[in-house]
Short mmCIF file of C-alpha atoms and ligand atoms in Angstrom, two decimals:
data_model
loop_
_atom_site.label_atom_id
_atom_site.label_comp_id
_atom_site.label_asym_id
_atom_site.label_seq_id
_atom_site.Cartn_x
_atom_site.Cartn_y
_atom_site.Cartn_z
CA MET A 1 -15.63 -16.57 4.15
CA GLU A 2 -13.08 -18.85 5.78
CA MET A 3 -10.78 -21.05 3.74
CA SER A 4 -8.62 -23.97 4.58
CA ASN A 5 -5.34 -23.32 6.30
CA HIS A 6 -3.66 -25.87 4.07
CA ILE A 7 -3.38 -23.92 0.88
CA LYS A 8 -0.18 -23.85 -1.09
CA THR A 9 1.32 -20.42 -0.90
CA ALA A 10 3.97 -18.84 -3.06
CA LEU A 11 4.87 -16.13 -0.52
CA LYS A 12 8.59 -15.35 -0.59
CA VAL A 13 9.47 -14.22 2.91
CA GLU A 14 12.79 -12.56 3.62
CA THR A 15 13.59 -11.75 7.23
CA ILE A 16 16.19 -9.01 7.44
CA ILE A 17 16.86 -7.65 10.91
CA ASP A 18 18.95 -4.67 9.90
CA LEU A 19 16.61 -2.01 8.53
CA ASP A 20 19.14 -0.40 6.22
CA THR A 21 19.76 -3.76 4.61
CA LEU A 22 16.03 -4.46 4.46
CA TYR A 23 15.29 -1.20 2.66
CA ASP A 24 18.26 -1.69 0.32
CA ARG A 25 16.68 -5.02 -0.57
CA ALA A 26 13.26 -3.39 -1.05
CA PHE A 27 14.83 -0.85 -3.37
CA ASN A 28 16.50 -3.63 -5.34
CA VAL A 29 13.25 -5.57 -5.74
CA LEU A 30 11.65 -2.44 -7.19
CA LYS A 31 14.67 -1.64 -9.34
CA GLU A 32 14.62 -5.15 -10.78
CA ALA A 33 10.95 -4.72 -11.64
CA VAL A 34 11.74 -1.47 -13.46
CA HIS A 35 14.56 -3.15 -15.35
CA ASN A 36 12.29 -6.06 -16.23
CA GLY A 37 9.88 -3.67 -17.91
CA SER A 38 7.29 -2.88 -15.24
CA LYS A 39 5.50 0.31 -16.28
CA ASN A 40 2.49 0.63 -14.00
CA PHE A 41 3.18 0.95 -10.30
CA GLY A 42 0.76 0.76 -7.39
CA LEU A 43 2.14 2.94 -4.60
CA ALA A 44 1.50 3.22 -0.88
CA THR A 45 1.95 5.94 1.73
CA GLY A 46 2.71 5.62 5.46
CA GLY A 47 5.80 5.59 7.62
CA THR A 48 6.92 2.21 6.30
CA MET A 49 7.54 3.63 2.84
CA LEU A 50 9.71 6.60 3.88
CA PRO A 51 13.14 4.90 3.75
CA LEU A 52 12.24 3.27 0.44
CA TYR A 53 11.14 6.53 -1.17
CA GLU A 54 14.31 8.17 0.14
CA ARG A 55 16.34 5.52 -1.68
CA ILE A 56 14.34 6.02 -4.85
CA ARG A 57 14.78 9.81 -4.68
CA ASN A 58 18.52 9.34 -4.40
CA SER A 59 18.69 6.81 -7.22
CA GLU A 60 19.05 6.90 -10.97
CA LEU A 61 15.63 5.32 -11.48
CA ASP A 62 13.50 7.11 -14.02
CA PHE A 63 9.70 6.85 -14.00
CA THR A 64 8.92 9.40 -16.68
CA GLN A 65 7.63 6.63 -18.96
CA CYS A 66 5.67 4.98 -16.12
CA GLU A 67 2.26 5.49 -14.55
CA SER A 68 1.41 5.27 -10.86
CA VAL A 69 -1.78 4.58 -8.95
CA ASN A 70 -1.96 5.07 -5.22
CA LEU A 71 -3.83 2.75 -2.94
CA ASP A 72 -5.85 5.29 -1.07
CA GLU A 73 -6.66 8.83 0.02
CA TYR A 74 -8.48 10.40 2.95
CA VAL A 75 -11.95 11.76 2.28
CA GLY A 76 -12.52 15.40 3.09
CA LEU A 77 -8.93 16.40 3.73
CA PRO A 78 -7.90 19.27 1.42
CA LYS A 79 -5.31 18.15 -1.13
CA ALA A 80 -2.99 20.90 0.11
CA HIS A 81 -3.09 19.54 3.67
CA PRO A 82 0.39 18.19 4.48
CA GLU A 83 -1.08 14.84 5.54
CA SER A 84 -3.20 14.26 2.45
CA TYR A 85 -1.76 11.33 0.54
CA ILE A 86 -1.32 13.46 -2.56
CA SER A 87 0.87 15.84 -0.49
CA PHE A 88 2.78 12.90 0.96
CA MET A 89 3.48 11.47 -2.49
CA LYS A 90 4.59 14.80 -3.94
CA GLN A 91 6.90 15.43 -1.02
CA GLN A 92 8.32 11.92 -0.79
CA LEU A 93 8.52 10.99 -4.45
CA PHE A 94 6.78 12.83 -7.27
CA ASN A 95 8.50 16.23 -6.92
CA GLU A 96 11.84 14.54 -7.53
CA LYS A 97 10.78 11.45 -9.43
CA PRO A 98 7.82 12.36 -11.60
CA PHE A 99 5.80 9.72 -13.42
CA LYS A 100 4.27 10.27 -16.85
CA LYS A 101 0.97 10.14 -15.01
CA SER A 102 0.15 9.71 -11.33
CA ASN A 103 -3.32 8.81 -10.09
CA LEU A 104 -4.78 9.08 -6.60
CA PRO A 105 -8.40 9.05 -5.53
CA ASN A 106 -9.63 12.63 -5.19
CA GLY A 107 -10.45 13.05 -1.50
CA GLU A 108 -12.11 16.38 -2.21
CA ALA A 109 -14.65 15.00 -4.66
CA GLN A 110 -18.20 16.16 -3.93
CA ASP A 111 -19.45 12.60 -4.11
CA PRO A 112 -16.82 10.16 -2.77
CA HIS A 113 -18.80 7.15 -4.03
CA GLU A 114 -18.81 8.51 -7.56
CA GLU A 115 -15.09 9.17 -7.20
CA ALA A 116 -14.52 5.57 -6.08
CA ALA A 117 -16.35 4.38 -9.21
CA ARG A 118 -14.20 6.66 -11.41
CA TYR A 119 -11.03 5.29 -9.80
CA GLU A 120 -12.17 1.71 -10.19
CA ALA A 121 -12.89 2.27 -13.90
CA LEU A 122 -9.35 3.61 -14.29
CA LEU A 123 -7.89 0.58 -12.51
CA GLN A 124 -9.92 -1.84 -14.62
CA LYS A 125 -8.31 -0.40 -17.75
CA MET A 126 -4.84 -0.75 -16.37
CA LYS A 127 -2.49 -3.71 -16.06
CA LEU A 128 -0.80 -3.20 -12.71
CA ASP A 129 2.74 -4.57 -12.96
CA PHE A 130 3.93 -3.90 -9.43
CA GLN A 131 2.15 -3.12 -6.17
CA LEU A 132 3.85 -1.79 -3.07
CA LEU A 133 2.10 -2.58 0.22
CA GLY A 134 2.43 -1.76 3.87
CA ILE A 135 0.34 -3.51 6.49
CA GLY A 136 -1.95 -2.13 9.16
CA GLU A 137 -1.72 -3.27 12.76
CA ASN A 138 -5.16 -4.81 12.25
CA GLY A 139 -4.07 -6.51 9.04
CA HIS A 140 -5.48 -3.96 6.62
CA ILE A 141 -3.99 -3.50 3.17
CA GLY A 142 -4.73 -0.21 1.50
CA PHE A 143 -7.53 0.92 3.79
CA ASN A 144 -9.37 -2.37 3.44
CA GLU A 145 -10.27 -2.86 7.07
CA PRO A 146 -11.06 -6.24 8.68
CA GLY A 147 -14.27 -7.70 7.27
CA THR A 148 -13.83 -6.23 3.78
CA ALA A 149 -14.91 -8.69 1.08
CA PHE A 150 -12.02 -10.20 -0.84
CA ASP A 151 -13.81 -9.36 -4.09
CA SER A 152 -14.16 -5.68 -3.14
CA GLU A 153 -13.45 -2.97 -5.69
CA THR A 154 -12.53 0.66 -4.99
CA HIS A 155 -14.83 1.91 -2.26
CA VAL A 156 -15.39 4.45 0.49
CA VAL A 157 -14.42 3.14 3.93
CA GLU A 158 -15.15 4.19 7.45
CA LEU A 159 -11.73 4.04 9.12
CA GLU A 160 -11.46 1.88 12.21
CA GLU A 161 -10.76 3.72 15.43
CA SER A 162 -7.49 1.77 15.77
CA THR A 163 -6.39 2.92 12.31
CA ARG A 164 -7.20 6.55 13.14
CA ILE A 165 -5.27 6.23 16.40
CA ALA A 166 -2.30 4.68 14.57
CA ASN A 167 -2.32 7.55 12.06
CA ALA A 168 -2.90 10.29 14.64
CA ARG A 169 0.87 10.56 15.04
CA PHE A 170 0.92 12.52 11.80
CA PHE A 171 -1.77 15.01 12.93
CA ASN A 172 -2.07 17.49 15.81
CA SER A 173 -4.83 15.47 17.44
CA LEU A 174 -7.03 12.41 16.88
CA ASP A 175 -9.95 14.71 16.02
CA GLU A 176 -8.09 15.94 12.96
CA VAL A 177 -7.69 12.43 11.52
CA PRO A 178 -10.33 11.93 8.84
CA THR A 179 -12.97 9.29 9.51
CA LYS A 180 -13.29 8.12 5.92
CA ALA A 181 -11.07 7.20 3.02
CA ILE A 182 -11.32 5.95 -0.54
CA THR A 183 -9.34 2.78 -1.06
CA MET A 184 -8.50 0.49 -3.90
CA GLY A 185 -10.30 -2.78 -3.23
CA ILE A 186 -8.72 -6.11 -2.44
CA SER A 187 -9.56 -7.47 -5.90
CA SER A 188 -7.59 -4.64 -7.56
CA ILE A 189 -4.59 -5.29 -5.32
CA MET A 190 -4.75 -9.01 -6.15
CA ARG A 191 -4.74 -8.26 -9.90
CA ALA A 192 -1.21 -6.84 -9.66
CA GLU A 193 1.40 -8.98 -11.38
CA GLN A 194 3.89 -8.63 -8.53
CA ILE A 195 3.52 -7.43 -4.94
CA LEU A 196 6.12 -6.21 -2.47
CA LEU A 197 4.88 -6.12 1.13
CA ILE A 198 7.01 -4.43 3.77
CA ALA A 199 6.23 -5.14 7.44
CA VAL A 200 8.57 -3.61 9.97
CA GLY A 201 8.32 -3.07 13.70
CA GLU A 202 6.79 -4.98 16.60
CA LYS A 203 3.39 -3.35 16.07
CA LYS A 204 3.01 -5.37 12.88
CA ARG A 205 3.76 -8.73 14.48
CA THR A 206 0.17 -9.93 15.00
CA ALA A 207 -0.85 -9.05 11.45
CA LEU A 208 2.26 -10.59 9.93
CA GLU A 209 1.87 -13.73 12.04
CA ALA A 210 -1.65 -14.07 10.68
CA LEU A 211 -0.33 -13.85 7.13
CA LEU A 212 2.49 -16.32 7.64
CA LYS A 213 0.81 -18.78 9.98
CA GLY A 214 -2.93 -18.18 10.01
CA GLU A 215 -5.78 -19.08 7.75
CA VAL A 216 -7.04 -16.99 4.86
CA THR A 217 -9.86 -14.92 6.29
CA GLU A 218 -11.63 -11.69 5.44
CA GLU A 219 -11.25 -10.79 9.13
CA ILE A 220 -7.55 -10.18 8.44
CA PRO A 221 -7.38 -8.73 4.91
CA VAL A 222 -3.62 -9.23 4.42
CA THR A 223 -4.08 -13.03 4.59
CA ILE A 224 -5.45 -13.00 1.02
CA LEU A 225 -1.86 -12.50 -0.18
CA LYS A 226 -1.27 -16.18 0.50
CA LYS A 227 -3.27 -16.82 -2.65
CA HIS A 228 -1.26 -14.48 -4.88
CA PRO A 229 1.40 -16.11 -7.06
CA ASN A 230 4.11 -13.46 -6.74
CA VAL A 231 4.46 -11.75 -3.36
CA THR A 232 7.73 -10.84 -1.67
CA VAL A 233 7.47 -10.08 2.04
CA LEU A 234 10.29 -8.14 3.63
CA THR A 235 10.27 -8.02 7.42
CA ASP A 236 12.54 -7.43 10.37
CA LEU A 237 10.35 -9.66 12.53
CA VAL A 238 11.26 -13.24 13.32
CA ILE A 239 7.95 -15.08 13.28
C1 LIG B 1 -1.08 3.53 2.95
C2 LIG B 1 -1.84 2.31 3.18
C3 LIG B 1 -1.83 1.61 4.51
C4 LIG B 1 -0.47 1.56 5.18
C5 LIG B 1 -0.58 0.91 6.55
C6 LIG B 1 0.74 0.95 7.31
O1 LIG B 1 -1.27 4.01 1.64
O2 LIG B 1 -2.51 1.89 2.31
O3 LIG B 1 -2.33 0.31 4.33
O4 LIG B 1 0.42 0.86 4.38
O5 LIG B 1 -1.55 1.56 7.31
O6 LIG B 1 1.04 2.27 7.64
P1 LIG B 1 2.47 2.65 8.25
O7 LIG B 1 3.46 2.39 7.19
O8 LIG B 1 2.37 4.14 8.55
O9 LIG B 1 2.65 1.81 9.45
#
C-alpha cells in the first residue's frame, strides 16, 4: 500500500551530533513523560538503547508504579540466555529500576502463535503512554520487517537475513542468532500516545532518510511514523 508523499507530518526531528548530548536529551524526553504522568512504557532493546538505559539506571526516576511492555523477543532462545531480550532488560534496566509489572513476549512458549495472541490481548487492554523505538538498517521497527502490513498486530516473524547478520555481533556466530521472533505489530506501536525514536550511526542513514524524505510505504516500516501525531526523532545524522 503506497501513499502520497505529500502528507502533513508532525515528526519533531532533532539532530544532535554529540552522542552524550543526544542521549541526555533522550533521557530528558523520557523524564518529562514520567513527570507528565505517563505510566505505561513500551521499551526496546538493542545497542541504541544502552546509553539511555545507563542514564536511567543512574537517575532518580522511579518506575515502581509503572508498567512496561517490550517490543519483541526471540523465539526459541532460553530466557536465561544472555542475549534473550528478557535477560537484556533485566541487566540493563529492571534489576536496578523495577516496574510494578514488566511484560515481554515469552520466547519459550510451546506455541509462539498462541503466545503472540496472548501478548496482543494484553496490549489491547493497555493504554500505551510512551513508546521507545530504535530503527533497523532495513527500516524495521520492533521486528516488523519490510513488507509487514501497517495494520499488523503482535505476530511471529521470520527474521530477515540482514537483521540476523546485524544482530550476530551479540552472539558467537550467525548460526546462533534465532531465525524467528515475536513482535508487537505496527498497529500497536502506532496506538502509543507518544513515541521517541533514536537513530544513531551511519548504518541507519538509509532508513532514516526514508522516514524523513521518502513516501509512506510498507516496504520501509518506519515510514508509518510520519502519520503519528507525536513522534520525536533524535539522530546524529545530518539528512
Ligand atoms: C529491539 C527492536 C529493534 C531495534 C533495531 C535497532 O527491541 O525492536 O527494532 O531497535 O533493530 O537495533 P540496534 O539498536 O541494536 O541497532
